Short mmCIF file of N, CA, C and O in Angstrom, two decimals:
data_model
loop_
_atom_site.label_atom_id
_atom_site.label_comp_id
_atom_site.label_asym_id
_atom_site.label_seq_id
_atom_site.Cartn_x
_atom_site.Cartn_y
_atom_site.Cartn_z
N UNK A 13 82.76 65.36 300.99
CA UNK A 13 83.42 65.25 299.70
C UNK A 13 82.34 64.99 298.65
O UNK A 13 81.45 64.20 298.85
N UNK A 14 82.48 65.66 297.54
CA UNK A 14 81.48 65.50 296.49
C UNK A 14 81.64 64.16 295.78
O UNK A 14 82.68 63.49 295.89
N UNK A 15 80.62 63.79 295.04
CA UNK A 15 80.63 62.53 294.30
C UNK A 15 81.76 62.52 293.27
O UNK A 15 82.46 61.52 293.10
N UNK A 16 81.96 63.65 292.60
CA UNK A 16 83.01 63.74 291.59
C UNK A 16 84.38 63.50 292.21
O UNK A 16 85.20 62.74 291.66
N UNK A 17 84.66 64.12 293.34
CA UNK A 17 85.95 63.94 293.99
C UNK A 17 86.13 62.52 294.52
O UNK A 17 87.23 61.99 294.53
N UNK A 18 85.04 61.90 294.96
CA UNK A 18 85.12 60.51 295.41
C UNK A 18 85.50 59.59 294.26
O UNK A 18 86.38 58.74 294.39
N UNK A 19 84.82 59.75 293.11
CA UNK A 19 85.16 58.96 291.92
C UNK A 19 86.61 59.19 291.52
O UNK A 19 87.35 58.25 291.24
N UNK A 20 87.00 60.45 291.49
CA UNK A 20 88.36 60.79 291.07
C UNK A 20 89.41 60.23 292.03
O UNK A 20 90.43 59.68 291.60
N UNK A 21 89.17 60.35 293.33
CA UNK A 21 90.13 59.86 294.32
C UNK A 21 90.30 58.35 294.22
O UNK A 21 91.42 57.83 294.29
N UNK A 22 89.20 57.63 294.04
CA UNK A 22 89.28 56.18 293.89
C UNK A 22 90.04 55.79 292.63
O UNK A 22 90.87 54.87 292.64
N UNK A 23 89.79 56.49 291.53
CA UNK A 23 90.47 56.20 290.28
C UNK A 23 91.96 56.52 290.37
O UNK A 23 92.80 55.76 289.88
N UNK A 24 92.29 57.64 290.99
CA UNK A 24 93.70 58.02 291.15
C UNK A 24 94.43 57.01 292.02
O UNK A 24 95.56 56.60 291.71
N UNK A 25 93.80 56.57 293.10
CA UNK A 25 94.44 55.58 293.98
C UNK A 25 94.68 54.26 293.24
O UNK A 25 95.76 53.66 293.36
N UNK A 26 93.71 53.83 292.44
CA UNK A 26 93.87 52.58 291.69
C UNK A 26 95.00 52.71 290.67
O UNK A 26 95.81 51.79 290.50
N UNK A 27 95.07 53.83 289.99
CA UNK A 27 96.14 54.03 289.01
C UNK A 27 97.50 54.12 289.68
O UNK A 27 98.49 53.59 289.16
N UNK A 28 97.57 54.78 290.82
CA UNK A 28 98.84 54.91 291.53
C UNK A 28 99.34 53.54 291.99
O UNK A 28 100.54 53.27 291.94
N UNK A 29 98.42 52.68 292.41
CA UNK A 29 98.81 51.33 292.82
C UNK A 29 99.39 50.54 291.65
O UNK A 29 100.27 49.70 291.85
N UNK A 30 98.91 50.78 290.45
CA UNK A 30 99.43 50.06 289.28
C UNK A 30 100.71 50.71 288.76
O UNK A 30 101.57 50.00 288.22
N UNK A 31 100.87 52.00 288.91
CA UNK A 31 102.06 52.69 288.39
C UNK A 31 103.29 52.50 289.28
O UNK A 31 104.42 52.48 288.78
N UNK A 32 103.10 52.33 290.56
CA UNK A 32 104.23 52.24 291.48
C UNK A 32 105.15 51.05 291.19
O UNK A 32 106.37 51.23 291.11
N UNK A 33 104.63 49.83 290.99
CA UNK A 33 105.55 48.73 290.67
C UNK A 33 106.28 48.92 289.35
O UNK A 33 107.44 48.51 289.21
N UNK A 34 105.63 49.55 288.39
CA UNK A 34 106.29 49.83 287.11
C UNK A 34 107.49 50.75 287.36
O UNK A 34 108.58 50.53 286.84
N UNK A 35 107.28 51.79 288.15
CA UNK A 35 108.36 52.75 288.42
C UNK A 35 109.48 52.12 289.23
O UNK A 35 110.66 52.41 289.00
N UNK A 36 109.14 51.27 290.18
CA UNK A 36 110.16 50.67 291.03
C UNK A 36 111.05 49.68 290.29
O UNK A 36 112.22 49.53 290.62
N UNK A 37 110.51 49.00 289.30
CA UNK A 37 111.28 47.96 288.61
C UNK A 37 111.51 48.30 287.14
O UNK A 37 111.60 47.42 286.30
N UNK A 38 111.62 49.58 286.84
CA UNK A 38 111.87 50.03 285.47
C UNK A 38 113.28 49.62 285.05
O UNK A 38 114.25 49.92 285.75
N UNK A 39 113.43 48.92 283.91
CA UNK A 39 114.76 48.43 283.53
C UNK A 39 115.79 49.54 283.30
O UNK A 39 116.95 49.40 283.68
N UNK A 40 115.39 50.63 282.70
CA UNK A 40 116.35 51.71 282.45
C UNK A 40 116.82 52.35 283.74
O UNK A 40 118.00 52.65 283.91
N UNK A 41 115.91 52.57 284.66
CA UNK A 41 116.27 53.16 285.95
C UNK A 41 117.18 52.21 286.72
O UNK A 41 118.19 52.63 287.30
N UNK A 42 116.86 50.93 286.74
CA UNK A 42 117.68 49.96 287.45
C UNK A 42 119.08 49.85 286.84
O UNK A 42 120.07 49.73 287.56
N UNK A 43 119.16 49.89 285.53
CA UNK A 43 120.46 49.80 284.86
C UNK A 43 121.34 50.99 285.24
O UNK A 43 122.53 50.84 285.51
N UNK A 44 120.76 52.17 285.32
CA UNK A 44 121.52 53.36 285.67
C UNK A 44 121.83 53.41 287.17
O UNK A 44 122.94 53.77 287.56
N UNK A 45 120.88 53.04 287.98
CA UNK A 45 121.05 53.13 289.43
C UNK A 45 122.10 52.17 289.94
O UNK A 45 122.84 52.49 290.87
N UNK A 46 122.17 50.99 289.35
CA UNK A 46 123.10 49.97 289.85
C UNK A 46 124.27 49.76 288.90
O UNK A 46 124.83 48.68 288.82
N UNK A 47 124.65 50.78 288.17
CA UNK A 47 125.76 50.68 287.23
C UNK A 47 127.05 50.32 287.99
O UNK A 47 127.44 50.99 288.92
N UNK A 48 127.67 49.23 287.57
CA UNK A 48 128.90 48.79 288.20
C UNK A 48 128.70 47.92 289.43
O UNK A 48 129.65 47.39 289.96
N UNK A 49 127.48 47.78 289.90
CA UNK A 49 127.22 46.94 291.07
C UNK A 49 127.17 45.48 290.65
O UNK A 49 126.75 45.15 289.55
N UNK A 50 127.59 44.62 291.55
CA UNK A 50 127.57 43.19 291.21
C UNK A 50 126.18 42.61 291.39
O UNK A 50 125.78 41.72 290.66
N UNK A 51 125.44 43.09 292.35
CA UNK A 51 124.08 42.58 292.60
C UNK A 51 123.07 43.62 292.12
O UNK A 51 123.12 44.76 292.52
N UNK A 52 122.17 43.19 291.25
CA UNK A 52 121.15 44.10 290.71
C UNK A 52 119.76 43.56 291.02
O UNK A 52 119.57 42.36 291.12
N UNK A 53 118.83 44.46 291.11
CA UNK A 53 117.42 44.06 291.22
C UNK A 53 116.95 43.66 289.82
O UNK A 53 117.33 44.28 288.83
N UNK A 54 116.15 42.63 289.75
CA UNK A 54 115.69 42.15 288.46
C UNK A 54 114.59 43.07 287.93
O UNK A 54 113.65 43.40 288.65
N UNK A 55 114.72 43.52 286.68
CA UNK A 55 113.67 44.35 286.10
C UNK A 55 112.41 43.54 285.82
O UNK A 55 112.46 42.32 285.69
N UNK A 56 111.31 44.22 285.76
CA UNK A 56 110.03 43.58 285.46
C UNK A 56 110.00 43.23 283.98
O UNK A 56 110.49 43.99 283.15
N UNK A 57 109.40 42.10 283.64
CA UNK A 57 109.33 41.70 282.24
C UNK A 57 108.37 42.61 281.47
O UNK A 57 107.49 43.25 282.04
N UNK A 58 108.56 42.63 280.16
CA UNK A 58 107.73 43.49 279.30
C UNK A 58 106.25 43.14 279.40
O UNK A 58 105.41 44.06 279.52
N UNK A 59 105.85 41.86 279.36
CA UNK A 59 104.41 41.57 279.50
C UNK A 59 103.83 42.04 280.83
O UNK A 59 102.69 42.52 280.88
N UNK A 60 104.61 41.93 281.90
CA UNK A 60 104.13 42.41 283.20
C UNK A 60 103.95 43.92 283.19
O UNK A 60 102.95 44.43 283.72
N UNK A 61 104.93 44.64 282.63
CA UNK A 61 104.82 46.10 282.56
C UNK A 61 103.62 46.51 281.73
O UNK A 61 102.90 47.46 282.08
N UNK A 62 103.39 45.84 280.61
CA UNK A 62 102.24 46.18 279.76
C UNK A 62 100.93 45.89 280.47
O UNK A 62 99.97 46.67 280.35
N UNK A 63 100.87 44.80 281.21
CA UNK A 63 99.65 44.48 281.96
C UNK A 63 99.38 45.54 283.02
O UNK A 63 98.24 46.01 283.16
N UNK A 64 100.41 45.95 283.74
CA UNK A 64 100.22 46.99 284.75
C UNK A 64 99.88 48.34 284.12
O UNK A 64 99.08 49.10 284.68
N UNK A 65 100.47 48.63 282.97
CA UNK A 65 100.14 49.89 282.29
C UNK A 65 98.68 49.89 281.86
O UNK A 65 97.97 50.90 282.02
N UNK A 66 98.22 48.78 281.33
CA UNK A 66 96.80 48.68 280.96
C UNK A 66 95.89 48.78 282.17
O UNK A 66 94.84 49.42 282.14
N UNK A 67 96.33 48.17 283.26
CA UNK A 67 95.56 48.23 284.51
C UNK A 67 95.47 49.66 285.03
O UNK A 67 94.45 50.07 285.57
N UNK A 68 96.54 50.42 284.85
CA UNK A 68 96.51 51.81 285.34
C UNK A 68 95.55 52.68 284.52
O UNK A 68 95.12 53.73 284.99
N UNK A 69 95.23 52.26 283.31
CA UNK A 69 94.29 53.01 282.47
C UNK A 69 92.83 52.62 282.70
O UNK A 69 91.93 53.36 282.31
N UNK A 70 92.60 51.46 283.29
CA UNK A 70 91.23 50.99 283.50
C UNK A 70 90.35 51.94 284.30
O UNK A 70 89.16 52.09 283.98
N UNK A 71 90.85 52.59 285.35
CA UNK A 71 89.98 53.52 286.06
C UNK A 71 89.44 54.64 285.16
O UNK A 71 88.30 55.07 285.32
N UNK A 72 90.23 55.09 284.21
CA UNK A 72 89.76 56.11 283.28
C UNK A 72 88.63 55.58 282.40
O UNK A 72 87.65 56.29 282.15
N UNK A 73 88.76 54.34 281.98
CA UNK A 73 87.71 53.72 281.17
C UNK A 73 86.42 53.60 281.98
O UNK A 73 85.32 53.87 281.48
N UNK A 74 86.56 53.23 283.24
CA UNK A 74 85.38 53.12 284.11
C UNK A 74 84.72 54.49 284.30
O UNK A 74 83.49 54.60 284.25
N UNK A 75 85.52 55.52 284.49
CA UNK A 75 84.96 56.87 284.65
C UNK A 75 84.20 57.31 283.40
O UNK A 75 83.11 57.89 283.49
N UNK A 76 84.76 57.03 282.24
CA UNK A 76 84.08 57.39 280.98
C UNK A 76 82.79 56.60 280.84
O UNK A 76 81.74 57.15 280.47
N UNK A 77 82.85 55.31 281.14
CA UNK A 77 81.66 54.46 281.01
C UNK A 77 80.53 54.90 281.94
O UNK A 77 79.35 54.77 281.61
N UNK A 78 80.91 55.43 283.10
CA UNK A 78 79.90 55.89 284.07
C UNK A 78 79.48 57.33 283.82
O UNK A 78 78.61 57.85 284.54
N UNK A 79 80.09 57.99 282.86
CA UNK A 79 79.72 59.37 282.55
C UNK A 79 80.26 60.38 283.53
O UNK A 79 79.74 61.50 283.62
N UNK A 80 81.30 60.05 284.25
CA UNK A 80 81.91 60.95 285.23
C UNK A 80 83.02 61.76 284.56
O UNK A 80 84.20 61.59 284.84
N UNK A 81 82.63 62.66 283.66
CA UNK A 81 83.61 63.41 282.88
C UNK A 81 84.48 64.35 283.71
O UNK A 81 85.69 64.40 283.48
N UNK A 82 83.94 65.08 284.68
CA UNK A 82 84.83 65.90 285.51
C UNK A 82 85.84 65.05 286.29
O UNK A 82 87.01 65.40 286.39
N UNK A 83 85.38 63.91 286.81
CA UNK A 83 86.28 63.02 287.54
C UNK A 83 87.33 62.44 286.59
O UNK A 83 88.49 62.25 286.97
N UNK A 84 86.95 62.19 285.34
CA UNK A 84 87.89 61.68 284.34
C UNK A 84 89.00 62.70 284.10
O UNK A 84 90.18 62.33 284.05
N UNK A 85 88.65 63.96 283.98
CA UNK A 85 89.67 64.99 283.75
C UNK A 85 90.60 65.14 284.96
O UNK A 85 91.81 65.31 284.81
N UNK A 86 90.03 65.06 286.16
CA UNK A 86 90.85 65.11 287.37
C UNK A 86 91.78 63.91 287.41
O UNK A 86 92.98 64.03 287.69
N UNK A 87 91.25 62.73 287.12
CA UNK A 87 92.06 61.50 287.11
C UNK A 87 93.19 61.58 286.09
O UNK A 87 94.33 61.20 286.39
N UNK A 88 92.88 62.09 284.90
CA UNK A 88 93.89 62.17 283.85
C UNK A 88 95.07 63.05 284.28
O UNK A 88 96.23 62.67 284.13
N UNK A 89 94.77 64.20 284.84
CA UNK A 89 95.84 65.09 285.30
C UNK A 89 96.60 64.51 286.48
O UNK A 89 97.83 64.58 286.53
N UNK A 90 95.89 63.91 287.42
CA UNK A 90 96.55 63.35 288.60
C UNK A 90 97.39 62.13 288.25
O UNK A 90 98.49 61.95 288.80
N UNK A 91 96.91 61.29 287.34
CA UNK A 91 97.69 60.11 286.94
C UNK A 91 98.98 60.52 286.25
O UNK A 91 100.05 59.94 286.50
N UNK A 92 98.91 61.54 285.41
CA UNK A 92 100.12 62.04 284.75
C UNK A 92 101.08 62.63 285.78
O UNK A 92 102.29 62.40 285.72
N UNK A 93 100.56 63.37 286.74
CA UNK A 93 101.41 63.97 287.77
C UNK A 93 102.04 62.91 288.66
O UNK A 93 103.22 63.03 289.04
N UNK A 94 101.30 61.87 288.98
CA UNK A 94 101.84 60.79 289.81
C UNK A 94 102.95 60.06 289.05
O UNK A 94 104.00 59.76 289.61
N UNK A 95 102.73 59.78 287.78
CA UNK A 95 103.76 59.14 286.97
C UNK A 95 105.01 59.98 286.89
O UNK A 95 106.14 59.47 287.04
N UNK A 96 104.85 61.26 286.67
CA UNK A 96 106.00 62.17 286.62
C UNK A 96 106.70 62.22 287.97
O UNK A 96 107.93 62.19 288.06
N UNK A 97 105.92 62.32 289.03
CA UNK A 97 106.49 62.38 290.38
C UNK A 97 107.28 61.13 290.73
O UNK A 97 108.36 61.21 291.30
N UNK A 98 106.75 59.97 290.38
CA UNK A 98 107.48 58.73 290.63
C UNK A 98 108.79 58.70 289.85
O UNK A 98 109.82 58.27 290.38
N UNK A 99 108.75 59.17 288.61
CA UNK A 99 109.98 59.19 287.80
C UNK A 99 111.01 60.13 288.43
O UNK A 99 112.21 59.82 288.45
N UNK A 100 110.58 61.25 288.97
CA UNK A 100 111.51 62.21 289.58
C UNK A 100 112.06 61.70 290.90
O UNK A 100 113.25 61.82 291.18
N UNK A 101 111.20 61.15 291.72
CA UNK A 101 111.63 60.69 293.04
C UNK A 101 112.55 59.48 292.94
O UNK A 101 113.53 59.38 293.69
N UNK A 102 112.28 58.58 292.02
CA UNK A 102 113.07 57.35 291.91
C UNK A 102 114.26 57.46 290.97
O UNK A 102 115.01 56.51 290.82
N UNK A 103 114.44 58.60 290.35
CA UNK A 103 115.58 58.77 289.44
C UNK A 103 116.88 58.68 290.22
O UNK A 103 116.99 59.19 291.33
N UNK A 104 117.89 58.02 289.63
CA UNK A 104 119.17 57.95 290.32
C UNK A 104 119.80 59.34 290.45
O UNK A 104 119.66 60.18 289.57
N UNK A 105 120.47 59.54 291.54
CA UNK A 105 121.12 60.83 291.79
C UNK A 105 122.34 60.97 290.89
O UNK A 105 123.09 60.02 290.70
N UNK A 106 122.57 62.17 290.33
CA UNK A 106 123.75 62.36 289.50
C UNK A 106 125.03 62.28 290.34
O UNK A 106 125.04 62.63 291.50
N UNK A 107 126.08 61.81 289.71
CA UNK A 107 127.36 61.65 290.42
C UNK A 107 128.08 62.98 290.57
O UNK A 107 128.13 63.84 289.92
#
């Protein structure tokens, strides 16, 4: 594996780890998924979501600081795709 792909894979993994809890405890998704249920999962607080969102962007900052521009572009596309994929997979099923 090339150095660029190694940097990109590490950055994508770090961002995915930060994005997953945000997606799992999203207040809008939880409100829709458990509509009418008596027991609900507690949504994540806004400061926690913002902290995780900032954490998910840190790998990109590290890539830029290290001059790994190709890895940065790979990370940017993969992070967006992972975020979209999590939103699609965790979306409540239509009735």
